[in-house]
């Protein structure tokens, strides 16, 4: 079944899954199966979400933007990804979409777009970004789709950040004695903060260093593009979380 198309089924739109249940597909899902993948009745698909797990299913009917599938059996039990969160200043469209796609594949639980002094755009197409996160979840075989929160000022996001969680901040040009690429002692739900192209202003850096929840994270001696920094930081945080869950030092 791993070669079968995977479809995320929004748990708010469908009842809990059960064997032999017939589910009427939403128009975009039916269109994708019939017109994009050119599938028809009898074809096998996989459907999933974090509430119900992953199920094998068979297409019962497809006509234009209408379709029905019949559930078979559960193949994977429900599971929520235990990964980091990320706060990021929106970039140009392609780079922002890359952060959503890569972050989903790297286990991000929630995206928090924030406005900094050097943020280039204050508007996001949340519908398109949510679709990218959903497609990335379908491709990378995770069972949940990360949330994308509304954009807001960075200072406001940090003011409401839980006091018992850590916020790892990737700052450029750290003290040369700082550990480069050190695996952080991250926990599930901790967040990574990535600034805009051009980095944080001097005032923002001073503000971030004063916050009790922030932890400075070095990504090495070179100045990285913001989307590259997001991938590097998330990889380090993911390694730290896995080490912690495994009981490592």
PDB file of C-alpha atoms in Angstrom, residues 48-235:
ATOM      1  CA  UNK A  48      -5.018   9.311   7.129  1.00  0.00           C
ATOM      2  CA  UNK A  49      -5.154  11.847   9.921  1.00  0.00           C
ATOM      3  CA  UNK A  50      -3.809  12.047  13.468  1.00  0.00           C
ATOM      4  CA  UNK A  51      -7.203  11.206  15.016  1.00  0.00           C
ATOM      5  CA  UNK A  52      -7.930   8.030  13.040  1.00  0.00           C
ATOM      6  CA  UNK A  53      -4.504   6.823  11.935  1.00  0.00           C
ATOM      7  CA  UNK A  54      -3.806   5.496   8.448  1.00  0.00           C
ATOM      8  CA  UNK A  55      -6.291   3.309   6.546  1.00  0.00           C
ATOM      9  CA  UNK A  56      -6.296   1.431   3.270  1.00  0.00           C
ATOM     10  CA  UNK A  57      -9.278   2.224   1.057  1.00  0.00           C
ATOM     11  CA  UNK A  58     -10.759   1.482  -2.359  1.00  0.00           C
ATOM     12  CA  UNK A  59     -12.324   3.987  -4.748  1.00  0.00           C
ATOM     13  CA  UNK A  60     -16.006   3.163  -5.154  1.00  0.00           C
ATOM     14  CA  UNK A  61     -16.940   5.927  -7.588  1.00  0.00           C
ATOM     15  CA  UNK A  62     -15.357   8.952  -9.300  1.00  0.00           C
ATOM     16  CA  UNK A  63     -17.195  11.432 -11.542  1.00  0.00           C
ATOM     17  CA  UNK A  64     -15.667  14.852 -12.178  1.00  0.00           C
ATOM     18  CA  UNK A  65     -15.592  16.496  -8.740  1.00  0.00           C
ATOM     19  CA  UNK A  66     -17.553  13.765  -6.942  1.00  0.00           C
ATOM     20  CA  UNK A  67     -16.286  10.550  -5.495  1.00  0.00           C
ATOM     21  CA  UNK A  68     -16.628   7.924  -2.794  1.00  0.00           C
ATOM     22  CA  UNK A  69     -14.144   5.563  -1.161  1.00  0.00           C
ATOM     23  CA  UNK A  70     -14.705   2.499   1.025  1.00  0.00           C
ATOM     24  CA  UNK A  71     -12.418   1.985   3.993  1.00  0.00           C
ATOM     25  CA  UNK A  72     -10.641  -1.306   4.509  1.00  0.00           C
ATOM     26  CA  UNK A  73      -8.487  -1.745   7.589  1.00  0.00           C
ATOM     27  CA  UNK A  74      -6.307   0.440   9.771  1.00  0.00           C
ATOM     28  CA  UNK A  75      -2.638   0.116   8.805  1.00  0.00           C
ATOM     29  CA  UNK A  76      -1.139   2.567  11.316  1.00  0.00           C
ATOM     30  CA  UNK A  77      -2.468   3.678  14.687  1.00  0.00           C
ATOM     31  CA  UNK A  78      -3.120   7.381  15.384  1.00  0.00           C
ATOM     32  CA  UNK A  79       0.039   9.331  16.158  1.00  0.00           C
ATOM     33  CA  UNK A  80       0.922  13.014  16.577  1.00  0.00           C
ATOM     34  CA  UNK A  81       4.380  14.125  15.460  1.00  0.00           C
ATOM     35  CA  UNK A  82       6.500  15.141  18.449  1.00  0.00           C
ATOM     36  CA  UNK A  83       8.630  17.816  16.849  1.00  0.00           C
ATOM     37  CA  UNK A  84       9.618  21.457  17.292  1.00  0.00           C
ATOM     38  CA  UNK A  85       7.704  24.590  16.417  1.00  0.00           C
ATOM     39  CA  UNK A  86       9.130  27.371  14.284  1.00  0.00           C
ATOM     40  CA  UNK A  87       8.736  31.152  14.341  1.00  0.00           C
ATOM     41  CA  UNK A  88       9.928  32.758  11.125  1.00  0.00           C
ATOM     42  CA  UNK A  89       9.807  36.075   9.359  1.00  0.00           C
ATOM     43  CA  UNK A  90       8.043  35.573   6.007  1.00  0.00           C
ATOM     44  CA  UNK A  91      10.345  35.749   2.980  1.00  0.00           C
ATOM     45  CA  UNK A  92       9.710  35.917  -0.747  1.00  0.00           C
ATOM     46  CA  UNK A  93       6.955  33.535  -1.790  1.00  0.00           C
ATOM     47  CA  UNK A  94       9.129  30.618  -2.963  1.00  0.00           C
ATOM     48  CA  UNK A  95      11.366  30.765   0.122  1.00  0.00           C
ATOM     49  CA  UNK A  96       8.386  30.935   2.490  1.00  0.00           C
ATOM     50  CA  UNK A  97       6.792  27.943   0.764  1.00  0.00           C
ATOM     51  CA  UNK A  98      10.109  26.076   1.045  1.00  0.00           C
ATOM     52  CA  UNK A  99      10.141  26.663   4.814  1.00  0.00           C
ATOM     53  CA  UNK A 100       6.614  25.229   5.084  1.00  0.00           C
ATOM     54  CA  UNK A 101       7.485  22.197   2.949  1.00  0.00           C
ATOM     55  CA  UNK A 102      10.838  21.441   4.585  1.00  0.00           C
ATOM     56  CA  UNK A 103       9.507  22.152   8.057  1.00  0.00           C
ATOM     57  CA  UNK A 104       6.647  19.706   7.583  1.00  0.00           C
ATOM     58  CA  UNK A 105       9.075  17.017   6.438  1.00  0.00           C
ATOM     59  CA  UNK A 106      11.340  17.761   9.429  1.00  0.00           C
ATOM     60  CA  UNK A 107       8.510  17.274  11.912  1.00  0.00           C
ATOM     61  CA  UNK A 108       7.409  20.824  12.732  1.00  0.00           C
ATOM     62  CA  UNK A 109       4.249  20.819  14.829  1.00  0.00           C
ATOM     63  CA  UNK A 110       3.254  24.449  14.253  1.00  0.00           C
ATOM     64  CA  UNK A 111       4.388  27.389  12.113  1.00  0.00           C
ATOM     65  CA  UNK A 112       4.301  30.899  13.623  1.00  0.00           C
ATOM     66  CA  UNK A 113       4.967  33.625  11.022  1.00  0.00           C
ATOM     67  CA  UNK A 114       6.126  36.809  12.738  1.00  0.00           C
ATOM     68  CA  UNK A 115       6.795  40.412  11.754  1.00  0.00           C
ATOM     69  CA  UNK A 116      10.261  41.814  12.471  1.00  0.00           C
ATOM     70  CA  UNK A 117      11.796  45.189  11.674  1.00  0.00           C
ATOM     71  CA  UNK A 118      13.209  43.874   8.388  1.00  0.00           C
ATOM     72  CA  UNK A 119      10.311  41.631   7.344  1.00  0.00           C
ATOM     73  CA  UNK A 120       9.564  42.262   3.665  1.00  0.00           C
ATOM     74  CA  UNK A 121       5.926  41.166   3.627  1.00  0.00           C
ATOM     75  CA  UNK A 122       3.144  41.350   6.190  1.00  0.00           C
ATOM     76  CA  UNK A 123       0.649  39.248   4.220  1.00  0.00           C
ATOM     77  CA  UNK A 124       0.478  35.522   3.631  1.00  0.00           C
ATOM     78  CA  UNK A 125      -1.746  33.286   1.526  1.00  0.00           C
ATOM     79  CA  UNK A 126      -2.675  31.017   4.428  1.00  0.00           C
ATOM     80  CA  UNK A 127      -4.818  28.755   2.243  1.00  0.00           C
ATOM     81  CA  UNK A 128      -1.949  28.031  -0.147  1.00  0.00           C
ATOM     82  CA  UNK A 129       0.526  27.475   2.705  1.00  0.00           C
ATOM     83  CA  UNK A 130      -1.892  25.068   4.402  1.00  0.00           C
ATOM     84  CA  UNK A 131      -2.242  23.148   1.126  1.00  0.00           C
ATOM     85  CA  UNK A 132       1.563  22.911   0.854  1.00  0.00           C
ATOM     86  CA  UNK A 133       1.786  21.568   4.416  1.00  0.00           C
ATOM     87  CA  UNK A 134      -0.926  19.010   3.641  1.00  0.00           C
ATOM     88  CA  UNK A 135       0.807  17.847   0.450  1.00  0.00           C
ATOM     89  CA  UNK A 136       4.131  17.563   2.288  1.00  0.00           C
ATOM     90  CA  UNK A 137       2.484  15.447   5.005  1.00  0.00           C
ATOM     91  CA  UNK A 138       0.996  13.172   2.349  1.00  0.00           C
ATOM     92  CA  UNK A 139       4.392  12.711   0.700  1.00  0.00           C
ATOM     93  CA  UNK A 140       6.529  12.231   3.815  1.00  0.00           C
ATOM     94  CA  UNK A 141       4.088   9.757   5.433  1.00  0.00           C
ATOM     95  CA  UNK A 142       3.440  11.643   8.658  1.00  0.00           C
ATOM     96  CA  UNK A 143      -0.096  11.293  10.017  1.00  0.00           C
ATOM     97  CA  UNK A 144      -0.773  14.887  11.043  1.00  0.00           C
ATOM     98  CA  UNK A 145      -0.604  18.211   9.235  1.00  0.00           C
ATOM     99  CA  UNK A 146       1.064  21.104  11.097  1.00  0.00           C
ATOM    100  CA  UNK A 147      -0.906  24.217  11.961  1.00  0.00           C
ATOM    101  CA  UNK A 148      -0.050  27.594  10.420  1.00  0.00           C
ATOM    102  CA  UNK A 149      -0.919  30.429  12.785  1.00  0.00           C
ATOM    103  CA  UNK A 150      -1.895  33.962  11.710  1.00  0.00           C
ATOM    104  CA  UNK A 151       0.999  36.358  11.273  1.00  0.00           C
ATOM    105  CA  UNK A 152       1.694  38.756  14.169  1.00  0.00           C
ATOM    106  CA  UNK A 153       4.524  40.912  15.545  1.00  0.00           C
ATOM    107  CA  UNK A 154       7.489  38.982  16.895  1.00  0.00           C
ATOM    108  CA  UNK A 155       7.364  40.817  20.220  1.00  0.00           C
ATOM    109  CA  UNK A 156       3.715  39.805  20.666  1.00  0.00           C
ATOM    110  CA  UNK A 157       4.448  36.159  19.816  1.00  0.00           C
ATOM    111  CA  UNK A 158       7.290  36.033  22.349  1.00  0.00           C
ATOM    112  CA  UNK A 159       5.209  37.783  25.009  1.00  0.00           C
ATOM    113  CA  UNK A 160       2.673  34.936  24.760  1.00  0.00           C
ATOM    114  CA  UNK A 161       5.261  32.163  24.505  1.00  0.00           C
ATOM    115  CA  UNK A 162       4.908  29.583  27.323  1.00  0.00           C
ATOM    116  CA  UNK A 163       7.324  30.297  30.165  1.00  0.00           C
ATOM    117  CA  UNK A 164       8.126  26.595  30.588  1.00  0.00           C
ATOM    118  CA  UNK A 165       9.243  26.116  26.963  1.00  0.00           C
ATOM    119  CA  UNK A 166      12.490  27.074  25.219  1.00  0.00           C
ATOM    120  CA  UNK A 167      12.820  29.381  22.218  1.00  0.00           C
ATOM    121  CA  UNK A 168      16.051  28.748  20.291  1.00  0.00           C
ATOM    122  CA  UNK A 169      17.192  31.832  18.376  1.00  0.00           C
ATOM    123  CA  UNK A 170      19.511  31.535  15.389  1.00  0.00           C
ATOM    124  CA  UNK A 171      21.701  34.654  15.493  1.00  0.00           C
ATOM    125  CA  UNK A 172      24.367  35.568  12.953  1.00  0.00           C
ATOM    126  CA  UNK A 173      27.976  36.338  13.842  1.00  0.00           C
ATOM    127  CA  UNK A 174      27.973  34.844  17.309  1.00  0.00           C
ATOM    128  CA  UNK A 175      30.948  35.074  19.623  1.00  0.00           C
ATOM    129  CA  UNK A 176      33.645  32.887  17.999  1.00  0.00           C
ATOM    130  CA  UNK A 177      33.915  30.875  21.211  1.00  0.00           C
ATOM    131  CA  UNK A 178      30.305  29.699  20.782  1.00  0.00           C
ATOM    132  CA  UNK A 179      29.828  26.038  19.946  1.00  0.00           C
ATOM    133  CA  UNK A 180      29.144  25.735  16.221  1.00  0.00           C
ATOM    134  CA  UNK A 181      26.426  23.308  15.244  1.00  0.00           C
ATOM    135  CA  UNK A 182      26.025  22.046  18.805  1.00  0.00           C
ATOM    136  CA  UNK A 183      22.995  19.774  19.206  1.00  0.00           C
ATOM    137  CA  UNK A 184      20.619  21.701  21.492  1.00  0.00           C
ATOM    138  CA  UNK A 185      18.894  20.148  24.476  1.00  0.00           C
ATOM    139  CA  UNK A 186      15.515  20.588  22.833  1.00  0.00           C
ATOM    140  CA  UNK A 187      12.203  19.080  23.892  1.00  0.00           C
ATOM    141  CA  UNK A 188       9.031  18.406  21.874  1.00  0.00           C
ATOM    142  CA  UNK A 189       7.179  21.693  21.480  1.00  0.00           C
ATOM    143  CA  UNK A 190      10.230  23.935  21.870  1.00  0.00           C
ATOM    144  CA  UNK A 191      10.510  26.492  19.067  1.00  0.00           C
ATOM    145  CA  UNK A 192      13.140  27.773  16.655  1.00  0.00           C
ATOM    146  CA  UNK A 193      13.145  31.473  15.728  1.00  0.00           C
ATOM    147  CA  UNK A 194      14.535  32.461  12.320  1.00  0.00           C
ATOM    148  CA  UNK A 195      14.843  36.090  11.280  1.00  0.00           C
ATOM    149  CA  UNK A 196      14.370  37.744   7.881  1.00  0.00           C
ATOM    150  CA  UNK A 197      16.892  38.171   5.095  1.00  0.00           C
ATOM    151  CA  UNK A 198      19.337  40.670   6.547  1.00  0.00           C
ATOM    152  CA  UNK A 199      18.911  39.267  10.035  1.00  0.00           C
ATOM    153  CA  UNK A 200      17.560  40.803  13.205  1.00  0.00           C
ATOM    154  CA  UNK A 201      18.270  44.445  13.950  1.00  0.00           C
ATOM    155  CA  UNK A 202      20.625  45.348  16.807  1.00  0.00           C
ATOM    156  CA  UNK A 203      17.627  46.346  18.918  1.00  0.00           C
ATOM    157  CA  UNK A 204      15.901  43.035  18.235  1.00  0.00           C
ATOM    158  CA  UNK A 205      19.019  41.055  19.089  1.00  0.00           C
ATOM    159  CA  UNK A 206      19.288  42.895  22.408  1.00  0.00           C
ATOM    160  CA  UNK A 207      15.590  42.256  23.073  1.00  0.00           C
ATOM    161  CA  UNK A 208      15.918  38.556  22.301  1.00  0.00           C
ATOM    162  CA  UNK A 209      18.938  38.111  24.553  1.00  0.00           C
ATOM    163  CA  UNK A 210      16.985  39.603  27.469  1.00  0.00           C
ATOM    164  CA  UNK A 211      14.092  37.138  27.253  1.00  0.00           C
ATOM    165  CA  UNK A 212      14.151  34.332  29.862  1.00  0.00           C
ATOM    166  CA  UNK A 213      12.785  31.757  27.385  1.00  0.00           C
ATOM    167  CA  UNK A 214      15.375  32.324  24.643  1.00  0.00           C
ATOM    168  CA  UNK A 215      18.422  30.157  24.010  1.00  0.00           C
ATOM    169  CA  UNK A 216      21.002  31.278  21.442  1.00  0.00           C
ATOM    170  CA  UNK A 217      21.665  28.625  18.788  1.00  0.00           C
ATOM    171  CA  UNK A 218      24.752  28.695  16.555  1.00  0.00           C
ATOM    172  CA  UNK A 219      24.421  27.423  12.980  1.00  0.00           C
ATOM    173  CA  UNK A 220      28.119  27.748  12.226  1.00  0.00           C
ATOM    174  CA  UNK A 221      30.507  30.524  11.152  1.00  0.00           C
ATOM    175  CA  UNK A 222      28.895  31.306   7.778  1.00  0.00           C
ATOM    176  CA  UNK A 223      25.951  33.625   7.126  1.00  0.00           C
ATOM    177  CA  UNK A 224      23.084  31.478   5.815  1.00  0.00           C
ATOM    178  CA  UNK A 225      20.037  32.354   3.773  1.00  0.00           C
ATOM    179  CA  UNK A 226      16.980  32.457   5.995  1.00  0.00           C
ATOM    180  CA  UNK A 227      15.413  29.352   4.434  1.00  0.00           C
ATOM    181  CA  UNK A 228      18.725  27.471   4.718  1.00  0.00           C
ATOM    182  CA  UNK A 229      18.990  28.553   8.363  1.00  0.00           C
ATOM    183  CA  UNK A 230      15.479  27.228   9.026  1.00  0.00           C
ATOM    184  CA  UNK A 231      16.367  23.784   7.654  1.00  0.00           C
ATOM    185  CA  UNK A 232      19.691  23.659   9.521  1.00  0.00           C
ATOM    186  CA  UNK A 233      18.167  24.803  12.808  1.00  0.00           C
ATOM    187  CA  UNK A 234      15.261  22.384  12.598  1.00  0.00           C
ATOM    188  CA  UNK A 235      17.625  19.500  11.840  1.00  0.00           C
TER     189      UNK A 235
END
